[in-house]
Amino acid sequence: MESIIQGKAFVLGRNIDTDQIIPAEHLVYSLSDPEEVKLYGKYALSGVPPAQSGLPEGNIPFVREGSFTADYTIIIAGQNFGCGSSREHAPFALQVAGVKAIIAESYARIFYRNCVDGGFVIPYETAMHLAQTVKTGDELKIDIKANTVENLTSKETYQLNALGDVFNIVEAGGIFAYARKENLMAQS
Amino acid sequence: MEQTITQKILARAANRKFVTPGENVWLNVDVLLTHDVCGPPTFDIFNQEFGEGARVWDPEKVVVLPDHYIFTANEHAHRNIDLLRKFAKEQNLPNYYDVGTDRYRGVCHVALAEEGFNLPGTVLFGTDSHTCTSGAFGMFGSGIGNTDAAFILGTGKLWEKVPESMLFTFDGEMPEYLSAKDLILQILGDIGTDGATYRAMEFNGEAIHALPMEERMTLTNMAIEGGGMNGIIAVDEITEAFVKSKTSKPYEIFTSDPGAEYFSKTRYNTAELEPVVAKPHSPDNRATVQSMKGTKITKSYIGSCTGGKLADFKLAAKILSGQKVSVPTNIVPATVKVARDLETELYNGKSLKSIFEDAGCSIALPSCAACLGGPSDTVGRSVDCDVVVSTTNRNFPGRMGSKNAEVYLASPLTAAASAITGKLTDPRNYL
């Protein structure tokens, strides 16, 4: 597991549901075929209404036309990120697009579990309203040991909540890796 | 220690006497449900993690009900069905309900009840957020992702954080102008779409226990719309009669202790409630139908796991009997059984099917259809500038198809009354 995650921020509002993260019509692609997998990156966050995409200005597409990955590594969002359906395609699509971490005020349960147990992206929570502070395109640096995120653009540092109980699963890289390490499943 | 019904069911599954909200426990899973959207990637992860030749933990406990993208020309959707079929064959799964055969059932949450998989006291996980529907049967049902489902497939176990519970009590009799949909939209408007995140939503009271099972399923179905881990209703005579008519499997009944601790307790008097809608673009955006009356609609949609059960169509038929719809109206039975029941169930001497046909509705084949948009050729899929009144569960941007459509969530009564006038209409005008 990396100890630093650094990259550009993409800022969203609250209640970003899984239909906005990956619209249902795209759920038909294979999650294992390398060529089809790229399409999940292409359509990641394509369901977000344009005015709310890339705050504070909005109207910034997460993935540029013709591209399969985003220029952004860290998602900043308000409350209840990932509400809606159970589709694991949602954190997967974000990972394929190049996202490594999300910092939100809170998460919907299934999305949060999927991030952790699938080892797709790290779901950080923070008590701060970063969606109102950070601007899309700001360069951020997350220090995983210190549970902080530094905004290199604005020179501010913000506190993140510790991952707590799920840290060991995140560190292992997902529920399977964790279960093997802890001897919770028969070795295949 | 006094416990809620949810704690007791989880304690049983964890081989414990007590569990405490906030602790993580490993649960023995009774049933794993999956469908055509999440089944194939789940099986991929299973094969990859457990290796070639690995067997599922218990074939009897795996239920595969394709329902999402069934009646479409989309090749990728067909491929997903092929992948389900292949895995079911390799693993010899007895509970696979194949598309294009007389085993096809339709929307998984409704079919689980019809096929007797909903058993009081048990733990059922499914790769669909509306798996919480099963909680209407005094059991724990909750949605999970593909990785968690693959873990269960191989081990029969999953970790879960024991939830705190929120109690919602409905006193009084249900007035004929309300349905369970109005009750849950009322709650969602009060608590918001994350008001129950990581918590259990427990429903009780005189009005709840007078409801038929299918109406109770509407309540528990939309627990996830409040962020709930599960929705749950204790077993009564109505539950037992339903379960016994579907299966002879044994089950255990749990109830909340009188002194169990709750995160919150909320009481409603049904006589004070009104028909409501959830306005675009969130299930918690509640308004009374009265306050929205006259809002023009372009489409009415009656279907899905939430609003496509026989009980929902009985309510819609009460309104549509002898009437004509003035906007395109889709009737989408959740399952094949519901579709058949539309032919045999009578209202004022006429079958529900003929009531809907005579009113000018179009009746679709049973599946999830446009509830979640789906491939471009999906029946009822919303297009730009559509304003839909729908008995489904979500109205997030783009949920039913176009990002530029607006969806009002409503009861079958309100969806039917609005279909007649082409405007949001209080069902009391037609009762």
XYZ file of C-alpha atoms in Angstrom:
619
model
C 0.000 0.000 0.000
C 1.271 3.445 -0.937
C 1.857 5.876 1.916
C 1.198 8.989 -0.196
C -1.537 9.589 -2.765
C -0.996 12.705 -4.832
C -2.897 14.155 -7.761
C -5.560 16.526 -8.972
C -8.913 16.879 -7.227
C -12.325 16.544 -8.873
C -15.034 18.147 -6.748
C -18.664 17.015 -6.566
C -21.688 17.819 -4.386
C -23.713 15.623 -2.066
C -25.831 12.504 -2.743
C -23.781 11.428 -5.774
C -25.599 8.169 -6.515
C -24.328 5.156 -8.413
C -26.415 6.016 -11.499
C -24.387 9.221 -11.752
C -21.118 7.368 -11.140
C -21.846 4.805 -13.867
C -25.230 4.989 -15.647
C -27.102 1.677 -15.762
C -26.947 1.336 -19.555
C -23.170 0.790 -19.268
C -23.375 -2.093 -16.783
C -23.348 -4.631 -19.598
C -19.607 -4.443 -20.307
C -17.311 -7.148 -19.025
C -15.361 -6.339 -15.870
C -12.567 -8.707 -16.882
C -12.024 -8.188 -20.638
C -9.218 -5.556 -20.815
C -10.655 -3.759 -23.859
C -14.191 -3.565 -22.464
C -12.944 -2.588 -19.023
C -11.630 0.680 -20.522
C -15.232 1.690 -21.238
C -15.906 1.878 -17.503
C -13.203 4.548 -17.311
C -14.623 6.383 -20.303
C -18.123 6.587 -18.767
C -17.133 7.126 -15.107
C -19.179 9.985 -13.599
C -20.869 10.505 -16.984
C -24.272 10.582 -15.273
C -23.512 13.690 -13.227
C -25.628 16.636 -14.441
C -23.148 18.980 -16.211
C -23.751 21.948 -13.875
C -22.665 19.804 -10.893
C -19.666 18.203 -12.610
C -16.339 19.651 -11.446
C -17.250 22.209 -8.787
C -17.210 25.076 -8.058
C -17.468 26.146 -11.727
C -19.239 23.026 -12.994
C -19.519 21.913 -16.625
C -16.163 20.145 -16.407
C -16.382 16.584 -17.756
C -14.598 14.122 -15.473
C -13.151 12.255 -18.455
C -12.325 14.281 -21.543
C -14.059 13.413 -24.821
C -12.205 10.564 -26.525
C -10.255 9.597 -23.393
C -10.577 6.482 -21.211
C -9.012 7.913 -18.069
C -9.427 11.108 -16.077
C -6.820 13.725 -15.204
C -7.988 13.469 -11.576
C -6.766 11.130 -8.827
C -8.823 12.227 -5.820
C -12.591 12.811 -5.649
C -13.875 15.362 -3.144
C -17.587 15.166 -2.306
C -20.234 16.011 0.274
C -22.507 13.673 2.210
C -23.846 10.266 1.161
C -21.448 9.537 -1.695
C -22.347 6.365 -3.612
C -25.977 6.078 -2.555
C -28.344 4.012 -4.685
C -27.667 0.662 -6.269
C -25.251 -2.047 -5.141
C -23.333 -2.000 -8.429
C -19.669 -2.640 -7.740
C -19.175 -1.294 -11.256
C -19.255 2.160 -9.584
C -16.029 2.087 -7.517
C -14.524 -0.077 -10.276
C -15.272 2.596 -12.898
C -13.632 5.241 -10.714
C -10.561 3.045 -10.290
C -10.349 2.357 -14.028
C -10.566 6.109 -14.666
C -7.534 6.568 -12.412
C -9.065 7.535 -9.069
C -7.144 6.315 -6.018
C -9.031 7.924 -3.152
C -12.322 9.620 -2.376
C -12.730 12.131 0.434
C -16.395 12.608 1.325
C -18.348 13.703 4.367
C -20.127 10.329 4.423
C -20.843 7.277 2.258
C -23.720 4.953 1.539
C -23.017 1.572 3.109
C -22.853 -0.696 0.051
C -20.605 1.679 -1.903
C -18.293 2.009 1.098
C -18.083 -1.785 1.528
C -17.421 -2.213 -2.173
C -14.543 0.298 -2.115
C -12.955 -1.474 0.853
C -13.694 -5.143 0.178
C -12.955 -4.864 -3.553
C -9.816 -2.811 -2.911
C -10.759 -0.315 -5.653
C -10.290 3.101 -4.075
C -9.767 4.302 -0.505
C -12.934 5.894 0.926
C -11.847 8.583 3.388
C -14.327 10.455 5.531
C -13.807 13.931 6.875
C -15.840 16.169 9.146
C -14.785 19.171 7.049
C -16.832 20.540 4.157
C -14.039 20.152 1.628
C -16.424 20.322 -1.330
C -16.801 23.986 -0.450
C -13.054 24.583 0.046
C -11.238 22.549 -2.580
C -11.530 23.500 -6.259
C -11.522 21.057 -9.136
C -7.943 20.864 -10.445
C -6.274 21.656 -7.091
C -3.242 19.451 -6.457
C -3.802 17.326 -3.316
C -1.485 15.086 -1.330
C -2.930 12.484 1.081
C -0.639 11.207 3.829
C -2.066 7.806 4.708
C -0.144 7.378 7.975
C -0.987 10.862 9.249
C -4.626 10.848 7.983
C -4.210 14.282 6.459
C -4.654 15.818 3.050
C -2.586 18.775 1.955
C -3.864 21.145 -0.703
C -0.649 22.033 -2.523
C -2.479 24.684 -4.545
C -3.949 26.610 -1.612
C -1.272 25.545 0.930
C -3.908 24.304 3.406
C -3.923 20.998 5.285
C -7.099 19.189 6.320
C -7.708 16.338 8.772
C -9.233 13.053 7.594
C -11.024 10.531 9.831
C -8.940 7.435 10.544
C -10.082 4.403 8.531
C -10.575 2.505 11.806
C -11.742 -1.113 11.627
C -11.432 -1.312 7.852
C -7.796 -0.111 7.723
C -6.507 -3.690 7.779
C -8.699 -4.663 4.815
C -7.660 -1.538 2.893
C -4.013 -2.212 3.687
C -4.269 -5.826 2.556
C -5.897 -4.682 -0.711
C -9.389 -6.129 -0.232
C -11.391 -8.749 1.611
C -9.811 -11.744 -0.129
C -6.252 -10.647 0.557
C -7.227 -9.818 4.133
C -9.005 -13.140 4.691
C -5.998 -15.080 3.374
C -3.678 -13.144 5.653
C -5.918 -13.823 8.651
C -6.598 -17.445 7.664
C -10.323 -16.770 7.363
C -10.784 -18.822 4.212
C -9.415 -22.056 2.840
C -6.356 -21.397 0.691
C -7.191 -21.957 -2.942
C -29.301 -7.653 27.445
C -32.397 -6.671 25.503
C -32.075 -6.711 21.722
C -33.915 -5.653 18.589
C -35.177 -8.222 16.087
C -32.273 -7.318 13.766
C -29.699 -7.915 16.528
C -31.264 -11.278 17.392
C -31.223 -12.498 13.793
C -27.595 -11.415 13.340
C -26.662 -13.002 16.681
C -28.123 -16.317 15.514
C -26.167 -16.084 12.247
C -22.985 -15.281 14.174
C -23.515 -18.204 16.594
C -23.772 -15.733 19.440
C -26.333 -14.985 22.146
C -25.953 -11.204 21.857
C -24.515 -8.771 19.401
C -24.032 -5.061 20.018
C -24.589 -2.243 17.515
C -21.273 -1.048 16.103
C -19.368 -4.329 16.400
C -18.258 -6.227 13.317
C -19.347 -9.858 13.244
C -18.895 -12.739 10.821
C -22.270 -14.094 9.723
C -23.264 -17.476 8.339
C -25.344 -16.670 5.273
C -28.592 -18.557 4.589
C -29.218 -17.406 1.007
C -27.174 -15.526 -1.594
C -29.143 -13.882 -4.404
C -27.718 -12.592 -7.655
C -28.980 -11.484 -11.087
C -27.826 -10.820 -14.639
C -26.054 -7.509 -13.997
C -23.976 -8.521 -10.975
C -23.904 -12.331 -11.332
C -21.303 -12.548 -14.124
C -18.705 -10.306 -12.419
C -19.389 -12.088 -9.102
C -18.731 -15.474 -10.725
C -15.565 -14.072 -12.337
C -14.234 -12.990 -8.950
C -15.218 -16.350 -7.420
C -13.359 -18.296 -10.141
C -10.333 -16.049 -9.879
C -10.104 -16.075 -6.058
C -11.036 -19.688 -5.316
C -9.354 -21.147 -8.398
C -10.238 -23.537 -11.203
C -12.628 -26.262 -10.166
C -13.705 -24.507 -6.958
C -17.248 -25.300 -5.850
C -19.767 -22.893 -4.321
C -20.284 -23.389 -0.576
C -23.839 -24.690 -0.904
C -25.612 -24.881 -4.298
C -29.052 -24.995 -2.598
C -28.409 -21.603 -1.013
C -27.488 -19.768 -4.205
C -30.448 -18.207 -6.028
C -29.893 -16.758 -9.498
C -32.803 -14.738 -10.878
C -32.033 -12.848 -14.112
C -34.354 -9.840 -14.297
C -32.599 -6.605 -15.234
C -31.906 -6.585 -18.996
C -34.040 -9.374 -20.403
C -36.173 -8.137 -23.305
C -33.537 -6.237 -25.265
C -31.522 -6.742 -28.428
C -28.371 -5.643 -26.581
C -25.715 -8.297 -27.227
C -23.766 -7.600 -24.082
C -26.927 -8.136 -22.039
C -27.461 -11.496 -23.771
C -23.877 -12.427 -23.037
C -24.506 -11.823 -19.349
C -27.398 -14.300 -19.413
C -25.134 -16.828 -21.175
C -22.556 -16.382 -18.402
C -25.204 -17.042 -15.711
C -26.354 -20.145 -17.569
C -22.794 -21.444 -17.886
C -21.985 -20.955 -14.200
C -25.299 -22.464 -13.080
C -24.531 -25.527 -15.189
C -20.913 -25.880 -14.026
C -21.938 -25.545 -10.392
C -25.158 -27.527 -10.744
C -27.231 -24.757 -9.184
C -30.821 -25.941 -8.646
C -32.157 -22.413 -8.116
C -31.313 -20.858 -11.462
C -34.326 -19.391 -13.240
C -33.309 -19.288 -16.882
C -34.500 -16.692 -19.366
C -36.558 -18.027 -22.262
C -37.762 -21.088 -20.350
C -40.803 -21.704 -18.184
C -38.511 -21.320 -15.179
C -38.070 -17.587 -15.892
C -39.648 -15.628 -13.037
C -38.818 -11.910 -13.299
C -37.880 -9.300 -10.708
C -35.744 -11.071 -8.127
C -37.066 -9.556 -4.883
C -40.651 -10.424 -5.732
C -39.702 -13.865 -7.058
C -37.795 -14.672 -3.839
C -41.059 -14.313 -1.933
C -43.053 -16.296 -4.499
C -40.557 -19.157 -4.472
C -40.364 -19.460 -0.684
C -36.781 -18.203 -0.214
C -37.889 -15.548 2.272
C -37.820 -17.359 5.610
C -38.263 -15.655 8.987
C -35.122 -15.461 11.120
C -32.684 -16.043 8.263
C -29.915 -13.916 6.718
C -30.121 -13.232 2.985
C -27.585 -11.168 1.083
C -27.990 -10.188 -2.551
C -26.057 -8.288 -5.190
C -28.817 -5.744 -5.439
C -29.481 -2.814 -3.156
C -33.184 -3.655 -2.910
C -32.417 -7.002 -1.249
C -33.691 -5.260 1.889
C -37.187 -6.063 0.510
C -36.988 -9.535 2.077
C -36.996 -7.974 5.558
C -40.793 -7.813 5.311
C -40.653 -11.487 6.316
C -39.059 -10.967 9.757
C -35.606 -11.752 8.365
C -32.389 -9.870 7.615
C -31.968 -8.956 3.951
C -29.295 -6.611 2.657
C -27.540 -5.615 -0.544
C -23.841 -6.163 -1.229
C -21.375 -5.836 -4.100
C -19.800 -8.479 -6.307
C -16.646 -9.002 -4.235
C -18.624 -9.618 -1.041
C -20.961 -11.927 -2.966
C -18.003 -13.880 -4.378
C -16.637 -14.217 -0.843
C -19.973 -15.666 0.294
C -20.101 -17.986 -2.722
C -16.852 -19.598 -1.613
C -17.152 -19.446 2.166
C -20.825 -18.974 3.102
C -19.729 -16.122 5.364
C -19.543 -12.336 5.407
C -18.560 -9.651 7.923
C -21.136 -7.037 8.798
C -21.320 -4.194 11.257
C -24.274 -4.714 13.616
C -26.627 -1.791 12.960
C -28.430 0.463 15.373
C -32.190 0.380 14.768
C -34.698 3.115 13.995
C -38.312 2.287 14.853
C -41.196 3.643 12.764
C -44.669 2.993 14.166
C -47.848 3.583 12.183
C -50.984 3.834 14.334
C -54.523 3.636 13.025
C -56.140 1.997 10.017
C -54.885 2.505 6.476
C -57.243 4.871 4.641
C -58.158 3.625 1.155
C -56.357 6.563 -0.504
C -52.977 5.598 0.971
C -50.625 2.770 0.113
C -47.387 1.582 1.711
C -45.586 3.750 -0.853
C -47.034 6.884 0.745
C -45.831 5.704 4.160
C -42.246 5.118 3.065
C -42.096 8.373 1.061
C -43.356 10.105 4.208
C -40.500 8.611 6.229
C -37.892 9.390 3.560
C -39.015 13.007 3.458
C -38.488 13.141 7.217
C -35.103 11.405 7.493
C -33.464 12.112 4.107
C -31.605 9.730 1.799
C -28.883 9.148 4.368
C -30.991 9.328 7.518
C -30.698 5.579 8.105
C -27.200 4.916 6.754
C -25.722 1.796 8.349
C -28.907 1.382 10.421
C -31.880 -0.979 10.517
C -35.317 0.467 9.798
C -37.925 -1.428 11.789
C -41.615 -0.901 11.054
C -44.522 -1.748 13.342
C -47.953 -0.598 14.448
C -51.556 -1.451 13.751
C -51.494 -0.105 10.180
C -48.390 -2.127 9.238
C -49.695 -5.416 10.594
C -52.960 -4.941 8.691
C -51.055 -4.727 5.395
C -50.740 -7.715 3.039
C -47.184 -9.038 2.555
C -46.741 -7.334 -0.808
C -47.477 -3.909 0.684
C -45.076 -4.597 3.557
C -42.452 -5.408 0.919
C -42.896 -1.892 -0.526
C -41.892 -0.457 2.856
C -38.839 -2.632 3.423
C -37.876 -2.333 -0.283
C -37.251 1.390 0.081
C -35.270 1.184 3.340
C -32.190 1.524 1.122
C -33.530 4.868 -0.125
C -32.920 6.141 3.404
C -29.496 4.505 3.340
C -30.726 1.669 5.596
C -28.770 -1.557 5.890
C -32.053 -3.436 6.207
C -35.749 -2.864 6.673
C -37.636 -5.263 8.919
C -41.164 -6.132 10.041
C -41.844 -8.746 12.714
C -43.675 -11.939 11.769
C -47.435 -12.189 12.378
C -50.255 -14.495 11.182
C -50.227 -12.850 7.752
C -46.491 -13.548 7.344
C -46.814 -17.136 8.499
C -49.767 -17.853 6.230
C -47.814 -16.476 3.244
C -44.603 -18.368 4.043
C -46.423 -21.662 4.675
C -48.209 -21.344 1.341
C -44.810 -21.198 -0.407
C -42.533 -23.590 1.462
C -42.444 -26.270 4.121
C -38.935 -25.294 5.274
C -38.642 -24.692 9.040
C -38.024 -21.174 10.329
C -37.487 -19.287 13.560
C -39.423 -16.230 14.726
C -37.609 -13.369 16.460
C -39.120 -10.248 18.006
C -37.663 -7.094 19.506
C -37.463 -7.072 23.297
C -39.600 -4.399 24.990
C -36.497 -2.754 26.461
C -34.349 -2.932 23.305
C -32.459 0.274 22.570
C -33.272 2.249 19.439
C -31.409 5.085 17.752
C -34.788 6.753 17.300
C -38.509 6.064 17.601
C -41.008 7.853 15.366
C -44.796 7.520 15.443
C -47.205 8.347 12.671
C -50.995 8.425 12.713
C -52.163 7.211 9.299
C -55.309 9.366 9.518
C -53.055 12.448 9.407
C -51.090 11.332 6.340
C -51.800 12.294 2.749
C -50.909 10.878 -0.659
C -47.387 12.125 -1.435
C -44.832 12.121 -4.242
C -41.055 12.396 -4.233
C -40.216 15.219 -6.617
C -37.173 15.116 -8.928
C -34.369 14.201 -8.311
C -34.355 12.444 -4.954
C -36.587 9.953 -3.109
C -36.583 12.233 -0.047
C -37.895 15.265 -1.951
C -41.427 14.835 -0.588
C -44.491 16.910 -1.371
C -48.195 16.192 -0.988
C -49.951 15.343 -4.234
C -52.398 18.144 -3.403
C -49.603 20.713 -3.402
C -48.302 19.423 -6.754
C -51.664 18.850 -8.442
C -51.797 20.058 -12.013
C -48.094 19.353 -12.709
C -48.106 18.067 -16.295
C -46.758 14.574 -16.930
C -45.851 12.840 -20.182
C -45.848 9.252 -18.936
C -47.097 7.014 -16.142
C -45.138 3.917 -15.151
C -46.452 1.185 -12.858
C -43.904 -1.552 -12.256
C -40.682 -2.730 -10.514
C -39.924 -4.551 -7.251
C -41.451 -1.587 -5.432
C -44.606 -1.000 -7.451
C -45.149 -3.932 -9.831
C -46.649 -6.523 -7.483
C -50.225 -7.792 -7.671
C -51.180 -5.597 -4.686
C -49.940 -2.543 -6.605
C -51.977 -3.424 -9.681
C -55.084 -4.040 -7.569
C -54.755 -0.467 -6.294
C -54.174 0.917 -9.796
C -57.151 -1.022 -11.179
C -59.480 0.518 -8.582
C -58.683 3.902 -10.125
C -58.421 2.912 -13.800
C -61.569 0.783 -13.927
C -63.855 2.326 -16.556
C -61.433 5.191 -17.236
C -59.091 6.130 -20.101
C -55.484 7.214 -19.682
C -54.447 10.429 -21.423
C -50.673 9.809 -21.409
C -48.691 6.677 -22.346
C -48.982 4.331 -19.363
C -46.734 1.309 -18.896
C -47.931 -1.606 -16.808
C -44.874 -3.743 -16.041
C -45.671 -6.778 -13.878
C -42.694 -7.680 -11.689
C -42.933 -11.400 -12.347
C -44.516 -13.967 -14.630
C -46.791 -14.919 -11.747
C -47.969 -11.322 -11.334
C -48.571 -11.158 -15.113
C -50.725 -14.311 -14.917
C -52.562 -13.020 -11.881
C -53.537 -9.886 -13.840
C -55.609 -12.199 -16.038
C -57.360 -14.023 -13.209
C -57.713 -11.336 -10.542
C -61.046 -9.559 -10.912
C -62.243 -6.100 -9.966
C -65.948 -5.366 -10.469
C -66.182 -8.572 -12.494
C -63.378 -7.644 -14.912
C -59.827 -8.945 -14.979
C -57.148 -6.403 -14.069
C -55.588 -7.062 -17.453
C -58.713 -6.064 -19.334
C -59.216 -3.031 -17.077
C -55.723 -1.822 -17.999
C -56.125 -2.650 -21.689
C -59.517 -0.960 -21.888
C -58.031 2.112 -20.198
C -55.400 2.278 -22.954
C -52.346 1.155 -20.947
C -49.633 -0.984 -22.520
C -48.704 -4.118 -20.633
C -45.045 -5.159 -20.842
C -43.306 -8.456 -20.181
C -42.090 -8.976 -16.603
C -38.604 -7.598 -15.794
C -36.952 -4.589 -14.134
C -37.446 -2.725 -17.437
C -37.226 1.078 -17.261
C -37.019 1.347 -13.462
C -33.282 1.706 -13.989
C -33.287 2.955 -17.553
C -31.488 0.017 -19.104
C -30.394 -0.495 -22.719
C -31.794 1.995 -25.252
C -34.563 -0.372 -26.436
C -36.009 -0.885 -22.922
C -39.802 -0.574 -22.611
C -40.839 2.701 -20.958
C -37.302 4.171 -20.874
C -37.546 7.921 -20.347
C -36.396 10.312 -23.059
C -35.384 13.989 -22.948
C -38.080 16.240 -21.479
C -40.169 13.337 -20.176
C -42.012 13.984 -16.933
C -42.800 10.579 -15.488
C -44.990 9.619 -12.545
C -43.680 6.258 -11.433
C -44.273 3.595 -8.803
C -40.557 2.717 -8.823
C -38.056 3.480 -6.071
C -35.529 6.024 -7.371
C -35.678 9.314 -9.220
C -32.012 10.265 -9.296
C -30.899 12.148 -12.434
C -30.984 9.745 -15.395
C -32.286 6.831 -13.335
C -35.105 5.925 -15.760
C -33.104 6.790 -18.901
C -32.530 10.398 -19.883
C -30.644 12.801 -17.607
C -33.060 15.433 -18.907
C -36.180 13.630 -17.724
C -37.988 14.304 -14.460
C -39.410 11.493 -12.349
C -42.032 11.811 -9.607
C -42.188 8.749 -7.374
C -45.731 7.945 -6.278
C -48.105 5.234 -5.111
C -49.919 3.083 -7.681
C -53.102 5.005 -6.791
C -51.504 8.366 -7.570
C -49.738 7.048 -10.715
C -53.083 5.711 -11.995
C -55.063 8.862 -11.196
C -52.379 11.014 -12.835
C -52.387 8.785 -15.937
C -56.075 9.624 -16.445
C -55.668 13.394 -16.278
C -52.120 13.759 -17.612
C -51.321 15.796 -14.514
C -50.322 14.900 -10.983
C -53.674 14.047 -9.440
C -54.790 13.137 -5.950
C -56.255 9.610 -6.032
C -59.108 10.747 -3.758
C -60.614 12.355 -6.889
C -61.270 8.864 -8.225
C -62.137 6.893 -5.087
